[in-house]
Short mmCIF file of C-alpha atoms and ligand atoms in Angstrom, two decimals:
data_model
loop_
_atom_site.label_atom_id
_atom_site.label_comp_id
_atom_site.label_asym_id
_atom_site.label_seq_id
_atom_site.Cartn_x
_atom_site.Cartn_y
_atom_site.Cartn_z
CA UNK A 1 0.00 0.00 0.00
CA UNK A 2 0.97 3.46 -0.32
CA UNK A 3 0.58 6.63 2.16
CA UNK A 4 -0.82 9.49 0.82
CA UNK A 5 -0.82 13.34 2.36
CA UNK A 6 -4.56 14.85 0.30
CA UNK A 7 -4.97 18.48 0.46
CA UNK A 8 -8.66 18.01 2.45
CA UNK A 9 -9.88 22.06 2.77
CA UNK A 10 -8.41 25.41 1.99
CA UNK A 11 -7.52 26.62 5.57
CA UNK A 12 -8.99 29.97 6.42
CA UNK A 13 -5.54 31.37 8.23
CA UNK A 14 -4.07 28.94 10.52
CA UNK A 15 -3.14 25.55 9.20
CA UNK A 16 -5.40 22.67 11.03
CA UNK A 17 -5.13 18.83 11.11
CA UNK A 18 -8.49 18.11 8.98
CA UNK A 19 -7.19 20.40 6.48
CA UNK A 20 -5.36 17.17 5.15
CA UNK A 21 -5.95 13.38 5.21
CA UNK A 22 -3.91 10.63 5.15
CA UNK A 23 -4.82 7.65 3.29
CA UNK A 24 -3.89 4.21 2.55
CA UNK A 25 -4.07 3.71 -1.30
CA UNK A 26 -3.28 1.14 -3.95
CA UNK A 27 0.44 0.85 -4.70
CA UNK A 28 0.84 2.46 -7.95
CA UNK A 29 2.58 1.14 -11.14
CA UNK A 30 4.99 2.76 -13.34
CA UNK A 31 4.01 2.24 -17.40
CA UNK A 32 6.71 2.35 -20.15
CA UNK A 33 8.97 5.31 -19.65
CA UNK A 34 8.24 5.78 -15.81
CA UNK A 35 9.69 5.12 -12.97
CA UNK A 36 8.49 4.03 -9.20
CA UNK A 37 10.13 6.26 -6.50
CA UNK A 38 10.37 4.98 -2.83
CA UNK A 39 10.48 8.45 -0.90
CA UNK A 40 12.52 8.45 2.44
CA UNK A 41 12.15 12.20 2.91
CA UNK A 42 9.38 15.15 2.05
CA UNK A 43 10.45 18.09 2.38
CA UNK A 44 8.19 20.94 4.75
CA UNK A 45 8.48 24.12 3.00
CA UNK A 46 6.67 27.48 4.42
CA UNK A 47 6.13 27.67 0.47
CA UNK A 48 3.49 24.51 0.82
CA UNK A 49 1.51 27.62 2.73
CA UNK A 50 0.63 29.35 -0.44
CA UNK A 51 0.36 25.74 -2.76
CA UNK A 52 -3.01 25.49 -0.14
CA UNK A 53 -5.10 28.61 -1.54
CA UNK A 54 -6.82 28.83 -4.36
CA UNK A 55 -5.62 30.27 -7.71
CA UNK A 56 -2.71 30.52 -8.91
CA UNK A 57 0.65 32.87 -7.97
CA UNK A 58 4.15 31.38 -9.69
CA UNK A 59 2.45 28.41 -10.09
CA UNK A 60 -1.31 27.18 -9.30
CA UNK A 61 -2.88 25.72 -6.08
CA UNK A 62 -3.07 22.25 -5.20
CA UNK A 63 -6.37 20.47 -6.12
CA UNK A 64 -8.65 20.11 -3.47
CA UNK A 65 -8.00 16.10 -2.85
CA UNK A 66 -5.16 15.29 -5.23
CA UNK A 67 -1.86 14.45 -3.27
CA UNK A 68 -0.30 17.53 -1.37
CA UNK A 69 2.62 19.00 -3.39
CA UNK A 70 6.19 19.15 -2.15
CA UNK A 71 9.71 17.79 -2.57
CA UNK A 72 10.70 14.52 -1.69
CA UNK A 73 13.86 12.57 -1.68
CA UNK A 74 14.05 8.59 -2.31
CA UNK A 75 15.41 5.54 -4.37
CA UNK A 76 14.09 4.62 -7.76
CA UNK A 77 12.72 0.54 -6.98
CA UNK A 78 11.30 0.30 -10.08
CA UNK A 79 12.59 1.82 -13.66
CA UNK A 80 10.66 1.31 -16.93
CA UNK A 81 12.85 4.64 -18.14
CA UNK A 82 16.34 4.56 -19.82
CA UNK A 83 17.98 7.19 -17.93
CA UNK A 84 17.16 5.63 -14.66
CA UNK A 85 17.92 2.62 -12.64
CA UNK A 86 16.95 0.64 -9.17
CA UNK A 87 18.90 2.05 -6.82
CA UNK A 88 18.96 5.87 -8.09
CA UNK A 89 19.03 8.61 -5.68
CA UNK A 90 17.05 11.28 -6.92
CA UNK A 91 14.46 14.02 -5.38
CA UNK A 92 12.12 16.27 -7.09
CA UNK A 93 8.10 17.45 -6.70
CA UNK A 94 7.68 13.86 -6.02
CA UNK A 95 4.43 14.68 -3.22
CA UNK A 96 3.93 14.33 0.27
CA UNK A 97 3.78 10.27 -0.27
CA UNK A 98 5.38 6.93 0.32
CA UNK A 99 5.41 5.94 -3.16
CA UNK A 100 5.36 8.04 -6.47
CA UNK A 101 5.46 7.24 -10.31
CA UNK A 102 7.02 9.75 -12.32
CA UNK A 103 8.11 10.24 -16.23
CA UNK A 104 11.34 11.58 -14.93
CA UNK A 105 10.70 15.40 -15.77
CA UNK A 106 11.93 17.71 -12.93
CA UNK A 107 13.32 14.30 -11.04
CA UNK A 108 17.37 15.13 -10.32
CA UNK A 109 20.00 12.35 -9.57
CA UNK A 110 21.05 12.96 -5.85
CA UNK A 111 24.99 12.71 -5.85
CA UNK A 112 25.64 11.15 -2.39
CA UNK A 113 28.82 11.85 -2.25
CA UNK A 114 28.08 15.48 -1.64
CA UNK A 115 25.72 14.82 1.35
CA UNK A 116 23.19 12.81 2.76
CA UNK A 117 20.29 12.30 1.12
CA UNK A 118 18.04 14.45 3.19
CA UNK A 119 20.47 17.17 2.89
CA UNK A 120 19.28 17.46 -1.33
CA UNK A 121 16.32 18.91 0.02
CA UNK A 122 17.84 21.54 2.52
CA UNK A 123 20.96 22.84 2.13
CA UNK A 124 21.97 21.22 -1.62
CA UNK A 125 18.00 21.68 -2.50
CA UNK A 126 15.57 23.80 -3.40
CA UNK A 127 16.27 26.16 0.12
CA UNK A 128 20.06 26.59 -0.32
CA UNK A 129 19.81 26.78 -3.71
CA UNK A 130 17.01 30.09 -2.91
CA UNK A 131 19.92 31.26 -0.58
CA UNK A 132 22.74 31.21 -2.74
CA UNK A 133 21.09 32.71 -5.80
CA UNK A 134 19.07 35.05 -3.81
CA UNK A 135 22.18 36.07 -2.19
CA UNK A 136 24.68 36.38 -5.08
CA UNK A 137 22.65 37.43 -8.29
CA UNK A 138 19.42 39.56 -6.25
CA UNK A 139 21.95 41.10 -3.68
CA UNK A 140 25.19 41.07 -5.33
CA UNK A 141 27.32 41.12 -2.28
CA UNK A 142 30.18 43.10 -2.07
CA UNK A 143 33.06 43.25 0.97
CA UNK A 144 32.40 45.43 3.74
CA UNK A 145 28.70 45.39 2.92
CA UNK A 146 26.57 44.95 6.22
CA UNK A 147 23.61 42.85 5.33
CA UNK A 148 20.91 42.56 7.82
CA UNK A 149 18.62 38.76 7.21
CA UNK A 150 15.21 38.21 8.79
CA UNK A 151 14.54 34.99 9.53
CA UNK A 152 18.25 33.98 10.08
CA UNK A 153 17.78 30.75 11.93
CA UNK A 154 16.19 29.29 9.20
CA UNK A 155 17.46 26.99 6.25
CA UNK A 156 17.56 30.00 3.71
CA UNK A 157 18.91 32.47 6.46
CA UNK A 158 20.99 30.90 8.05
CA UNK A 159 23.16 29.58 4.48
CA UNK A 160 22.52 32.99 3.23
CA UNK A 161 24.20 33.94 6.55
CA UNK A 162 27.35 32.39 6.33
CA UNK A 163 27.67 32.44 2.44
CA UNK A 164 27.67 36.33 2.96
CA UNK A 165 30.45 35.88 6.01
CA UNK A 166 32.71 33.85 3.45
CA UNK A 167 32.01 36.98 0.55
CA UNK A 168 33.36 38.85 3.29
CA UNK A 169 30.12 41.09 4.43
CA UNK A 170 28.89 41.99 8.24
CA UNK A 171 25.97 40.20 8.88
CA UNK A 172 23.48 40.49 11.15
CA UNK A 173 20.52 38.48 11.47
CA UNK A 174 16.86 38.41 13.48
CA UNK A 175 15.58 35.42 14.94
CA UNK A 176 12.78 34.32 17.72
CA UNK A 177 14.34 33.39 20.86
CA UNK A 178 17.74 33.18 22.97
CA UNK A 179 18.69 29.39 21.68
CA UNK A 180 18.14 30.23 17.73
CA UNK A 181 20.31 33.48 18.67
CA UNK A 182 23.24 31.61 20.17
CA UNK A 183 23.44 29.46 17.38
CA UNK A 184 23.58 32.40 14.78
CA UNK A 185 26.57 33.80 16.58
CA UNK A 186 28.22 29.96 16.87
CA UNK A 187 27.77 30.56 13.31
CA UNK A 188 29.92 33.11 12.95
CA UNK A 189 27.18 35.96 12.60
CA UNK A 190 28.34 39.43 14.29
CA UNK A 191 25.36 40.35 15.68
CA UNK A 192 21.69 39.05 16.21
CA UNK A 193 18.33 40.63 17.01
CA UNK A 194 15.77 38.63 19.10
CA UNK A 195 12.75 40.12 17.45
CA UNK A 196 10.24 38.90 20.11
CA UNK A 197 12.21 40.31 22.86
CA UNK A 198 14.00 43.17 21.52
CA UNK A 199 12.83 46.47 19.84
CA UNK A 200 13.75 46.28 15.50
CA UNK A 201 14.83 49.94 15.49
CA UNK A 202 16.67 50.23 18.03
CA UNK A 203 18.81 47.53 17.98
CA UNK A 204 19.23 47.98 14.01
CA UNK A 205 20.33 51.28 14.67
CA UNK A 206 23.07 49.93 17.47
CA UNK A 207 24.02 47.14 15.12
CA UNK A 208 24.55 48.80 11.77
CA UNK A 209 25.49 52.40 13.00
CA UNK A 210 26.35 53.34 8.85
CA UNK A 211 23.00 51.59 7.64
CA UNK A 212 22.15 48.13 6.07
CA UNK A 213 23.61 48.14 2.45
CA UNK A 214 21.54 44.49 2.06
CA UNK A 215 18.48 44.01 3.37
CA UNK A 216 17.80 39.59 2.83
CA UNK A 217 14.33 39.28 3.89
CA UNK A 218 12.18 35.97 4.92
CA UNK A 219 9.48 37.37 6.89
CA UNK A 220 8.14 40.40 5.29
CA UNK A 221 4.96 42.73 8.11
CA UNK A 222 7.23 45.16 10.35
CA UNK A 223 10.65 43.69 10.26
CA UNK A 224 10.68 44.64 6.64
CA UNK A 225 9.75 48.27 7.55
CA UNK A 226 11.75 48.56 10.44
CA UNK A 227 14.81 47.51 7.81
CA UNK A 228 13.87 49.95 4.94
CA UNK A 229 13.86 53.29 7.54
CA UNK A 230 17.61 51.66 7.93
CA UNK A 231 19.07 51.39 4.43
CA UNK A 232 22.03 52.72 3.13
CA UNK A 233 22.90 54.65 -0.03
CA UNK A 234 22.45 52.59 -3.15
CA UNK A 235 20.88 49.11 -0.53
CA UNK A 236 19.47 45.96 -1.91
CA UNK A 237 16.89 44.85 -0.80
CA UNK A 238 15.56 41.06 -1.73
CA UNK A 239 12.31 39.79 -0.82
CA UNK A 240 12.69 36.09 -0.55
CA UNK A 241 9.63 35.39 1.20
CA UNK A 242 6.66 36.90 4.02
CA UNK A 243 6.11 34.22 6.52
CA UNK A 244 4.77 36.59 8.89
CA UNK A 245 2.10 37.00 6.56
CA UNK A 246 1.07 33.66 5.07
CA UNK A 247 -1.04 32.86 7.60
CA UNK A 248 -3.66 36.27 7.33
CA UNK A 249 -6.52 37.23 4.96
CA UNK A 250 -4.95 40.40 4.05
CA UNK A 251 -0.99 40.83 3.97
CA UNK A 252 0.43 43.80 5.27
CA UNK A 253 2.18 45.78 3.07
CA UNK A 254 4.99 48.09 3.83
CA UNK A 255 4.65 51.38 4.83
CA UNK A 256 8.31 52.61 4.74
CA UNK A 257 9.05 52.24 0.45
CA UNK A 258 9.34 55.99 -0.07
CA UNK A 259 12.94 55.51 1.96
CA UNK A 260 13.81 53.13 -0.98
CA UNK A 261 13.88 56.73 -2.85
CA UNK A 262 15.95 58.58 -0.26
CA UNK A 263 18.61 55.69 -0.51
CA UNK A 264 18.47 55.20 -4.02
CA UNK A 265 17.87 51.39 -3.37
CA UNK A 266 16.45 49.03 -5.24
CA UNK A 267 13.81 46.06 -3.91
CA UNK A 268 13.71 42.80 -6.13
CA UNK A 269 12.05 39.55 -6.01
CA UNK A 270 13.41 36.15 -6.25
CA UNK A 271 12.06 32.90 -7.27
CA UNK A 272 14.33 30.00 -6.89
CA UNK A 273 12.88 28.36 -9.81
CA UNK A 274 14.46 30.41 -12.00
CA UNK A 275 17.95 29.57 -11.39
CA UNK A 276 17.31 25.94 -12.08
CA UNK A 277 19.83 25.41 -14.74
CA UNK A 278 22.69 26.77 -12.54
CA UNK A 279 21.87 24.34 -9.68
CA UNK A 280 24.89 22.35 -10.05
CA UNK A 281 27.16 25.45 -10.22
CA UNK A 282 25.70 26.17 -6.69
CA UNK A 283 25.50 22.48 -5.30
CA UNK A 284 28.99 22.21 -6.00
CA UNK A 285 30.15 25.26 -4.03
CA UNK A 286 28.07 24.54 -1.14
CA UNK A 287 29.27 21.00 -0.63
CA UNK A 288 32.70 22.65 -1.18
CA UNK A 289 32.37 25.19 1.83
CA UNK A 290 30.54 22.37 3.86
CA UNK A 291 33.47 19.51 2.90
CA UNK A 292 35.88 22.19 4.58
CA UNK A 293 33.78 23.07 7.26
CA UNK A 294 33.34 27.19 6.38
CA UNK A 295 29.81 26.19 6.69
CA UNK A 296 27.25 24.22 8.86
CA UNK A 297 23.93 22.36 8.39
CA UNK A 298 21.41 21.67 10.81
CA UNK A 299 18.48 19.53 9.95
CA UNK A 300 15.25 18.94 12.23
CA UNK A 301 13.52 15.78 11.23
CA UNK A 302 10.05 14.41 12.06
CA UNK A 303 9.18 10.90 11.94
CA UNK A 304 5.95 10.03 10.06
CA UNK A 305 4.01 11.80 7.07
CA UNK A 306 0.84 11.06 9.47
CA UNK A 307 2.60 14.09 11.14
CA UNK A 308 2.18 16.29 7.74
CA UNK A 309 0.14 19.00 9.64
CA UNK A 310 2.11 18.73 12.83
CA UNK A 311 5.26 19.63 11.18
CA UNK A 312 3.98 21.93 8.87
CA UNK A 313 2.95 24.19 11.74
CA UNK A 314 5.89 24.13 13.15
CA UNK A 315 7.22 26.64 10.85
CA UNK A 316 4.63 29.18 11.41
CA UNK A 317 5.30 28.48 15.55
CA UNK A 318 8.92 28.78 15.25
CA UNK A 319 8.99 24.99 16.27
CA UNK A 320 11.31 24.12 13.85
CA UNK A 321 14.94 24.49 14.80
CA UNK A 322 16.71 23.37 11.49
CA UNK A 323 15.57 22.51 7.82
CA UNK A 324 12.29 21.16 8.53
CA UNK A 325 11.83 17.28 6.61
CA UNK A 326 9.67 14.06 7.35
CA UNK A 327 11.19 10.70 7.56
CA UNK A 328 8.68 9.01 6.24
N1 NAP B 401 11.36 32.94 -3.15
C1 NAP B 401 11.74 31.67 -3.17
O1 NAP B 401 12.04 31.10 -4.22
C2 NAP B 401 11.80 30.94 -1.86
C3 NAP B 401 12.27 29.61 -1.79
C4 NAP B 401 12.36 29.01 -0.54
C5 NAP B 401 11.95 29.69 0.60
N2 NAP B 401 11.47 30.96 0.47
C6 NAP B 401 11.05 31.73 1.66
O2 NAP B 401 12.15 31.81 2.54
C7 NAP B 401 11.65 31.99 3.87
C8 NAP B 401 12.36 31.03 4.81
O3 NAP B 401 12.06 29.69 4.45
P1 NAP B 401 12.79 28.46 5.16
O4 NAP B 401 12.50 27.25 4.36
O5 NAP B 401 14.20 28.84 5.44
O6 NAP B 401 11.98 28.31 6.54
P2 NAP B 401 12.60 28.38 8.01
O7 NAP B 401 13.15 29.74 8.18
O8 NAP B 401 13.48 27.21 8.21
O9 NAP B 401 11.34 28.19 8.95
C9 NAP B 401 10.43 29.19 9.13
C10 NAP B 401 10.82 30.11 10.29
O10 NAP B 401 10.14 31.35 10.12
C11 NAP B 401 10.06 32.00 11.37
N3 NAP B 401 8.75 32.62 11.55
C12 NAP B 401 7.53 32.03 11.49
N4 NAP B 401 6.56 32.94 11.72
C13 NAP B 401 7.19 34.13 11.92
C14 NAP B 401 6.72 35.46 12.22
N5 NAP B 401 5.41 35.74 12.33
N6 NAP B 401 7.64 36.43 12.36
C15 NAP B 401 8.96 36.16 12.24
N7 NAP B 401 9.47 34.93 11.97
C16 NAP B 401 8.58 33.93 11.82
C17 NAP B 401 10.30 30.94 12.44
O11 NAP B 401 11.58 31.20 13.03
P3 NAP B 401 11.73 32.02 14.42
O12 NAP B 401 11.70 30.97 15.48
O13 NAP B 401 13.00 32.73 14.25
O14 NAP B 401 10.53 32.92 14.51
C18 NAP B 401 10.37 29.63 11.65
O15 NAP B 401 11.25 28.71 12.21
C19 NAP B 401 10.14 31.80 3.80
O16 NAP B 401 9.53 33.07 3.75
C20 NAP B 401 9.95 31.09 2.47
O17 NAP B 401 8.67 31.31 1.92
C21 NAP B 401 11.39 31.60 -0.72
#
């Protein structure tokens, strides 16, 4: 049989348990030119927020129960398909199941040599690769810069952390709580903010006394305004994501832009997706600075995909204290 994460309802804000179920189906079967993927890892992604609503944004919801969308890592058991065999490593949109049959499209060999498995869908996946080009071709980085990164304990900010302390920049970087704070200075950060405890001004202002000339941000609502009254001449700002904001009706939008004209700074978007034919550049470098220790990884992993919801949450709670994946 094969364990299946549905999309049940659309939530109205806050994720809940029935908004999914998780079923027992028939064990699918790969036809000619398919393969059969045994998945040992889904990936929870704050994206998987959005994939819930209706309509479309960069790409469309997920259909009301059809198998929840997300990236999964496993072994290929069964291979109708010439360019894979049993055995494979790979990891791609696979689903938030035990078993899925794909034609190969969007499925990537996982080079194990580079890191474990699970770590193709953190740091050498999707997140790290949002960090790195996020970081290098929205920001363009230059030494000296200080860079300021909202939600810095996470997978994306906490790579595009200490990618910018190896490009030689000052980094500084918000997070909830003492223990996610400690562990961005272990990283080698120079200063952190505990947003829930501290005031965003005021400590930006004692942190980056000649202004932010990046502004990396994850969480979008007031930490994004409190960073744009602190730009620099000529700042970057990237908006990577708003998971302060995924959860409400309405999001907030920011009320400090006109200082994007006083600083002559520019604001830019970035979706990963677009970089997808320089993954291997940046999967390569990664493992590089990992392999030589300039960089660290830390994973939090929940057993069960009959904990889909469970986990999920956990990245709107601040539960989560690593890249967030199921062992299934
Ligand atoms: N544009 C793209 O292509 C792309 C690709 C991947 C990810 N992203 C975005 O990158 C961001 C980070 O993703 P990730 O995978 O690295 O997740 P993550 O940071 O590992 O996990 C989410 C973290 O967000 C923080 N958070 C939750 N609610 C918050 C709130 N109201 N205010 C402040 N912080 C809050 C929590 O940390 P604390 O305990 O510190 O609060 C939580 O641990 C997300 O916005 C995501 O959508 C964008």
């Amino acid at each position: 049989m094969n364990q299946q994460v549905l999309l049940h309802k659309r939530p109205q804000g806050n994720i809940s348990s029935t908004d999914f179920s998780v079923l027992q189906t028939e064990m699918p079967t790969p036809a000619d030119g398919e393969i059969l993927i045994k998945n040992e890892y889904v990936s929870i992604d704050p994206a998987m927020r959005g994939w819930m609503n209706e309509g479309t944004t960069y790409v469309a919801g997920v259909a009301l129960n059809t198998v929840m969308r997300a990236f999964a890592a496993g072994t290929v058991v069964q291979s109708n398909h010439p360019k894979f065999k049993i055995g494979d490593a790979v990891q791609g949109l696979t689903g938030a199941q035990e078993f899925a049959v794909s034609n190969g499209q969007n499925i990537d060999a996982c080079n194990l040599a580079l890191g474990p498995l699970s770590w193709h869908l953190g740091i050498l996946g999707m997140p790290g690769m949002t960090a790195y080009f996020g970081l290098i071709e929205r920001a363009k980085p230059q030494i000296g810069d200080t860079i300021f990164i909202s939600g810095a304990a996470g997978i994306v900010g906490s790579t595009v952390g200490q990618i910018a302390k190896i490009l030689g920049c000052r980094v500084i970087g918000s997070a909830g709580g003492e223990e996610k704070c400690q562990h961005l200075l272990n990283l080698g950060f120079d200063a952190v903010i505990d947003y829930k405890t501290e005031n965003l001004t005021a400590a930006l202002t004692r942190h980056a006394p000649d202004k932010l000339n990046i502004f990396f941000d994850n969480v979008g609502g007031e930490i994004l305004d409190a960073a744009l009254a602190h730009l620099a001449w000529g700042a970057r700002v990237v908006i990577c994501g708003a998971i302060s904001q995924y959860n409400n009706q309405q999001f907030y939008g920011p009320k400090n832009y006109m200082k994007l004209v006083s600083a002559r700074a520019s604001m830019n978007g970035i979706i990963v997706f677009d970089f997808k034919e320089r993954y291997p550049e940046a999967v390569v470098q990664l493992s590089e600075w990992l392999k030589h220790g300039q960089m660290q990884y830390k994973e939090h992993v929940v057993q069960g995909l009959d904990r889909f919801a469970e986990a999920l949450n956990m990245l709107f709670t601040g539960a989560n204290f690593g890249k967030l994946v199921l062992k299934v």
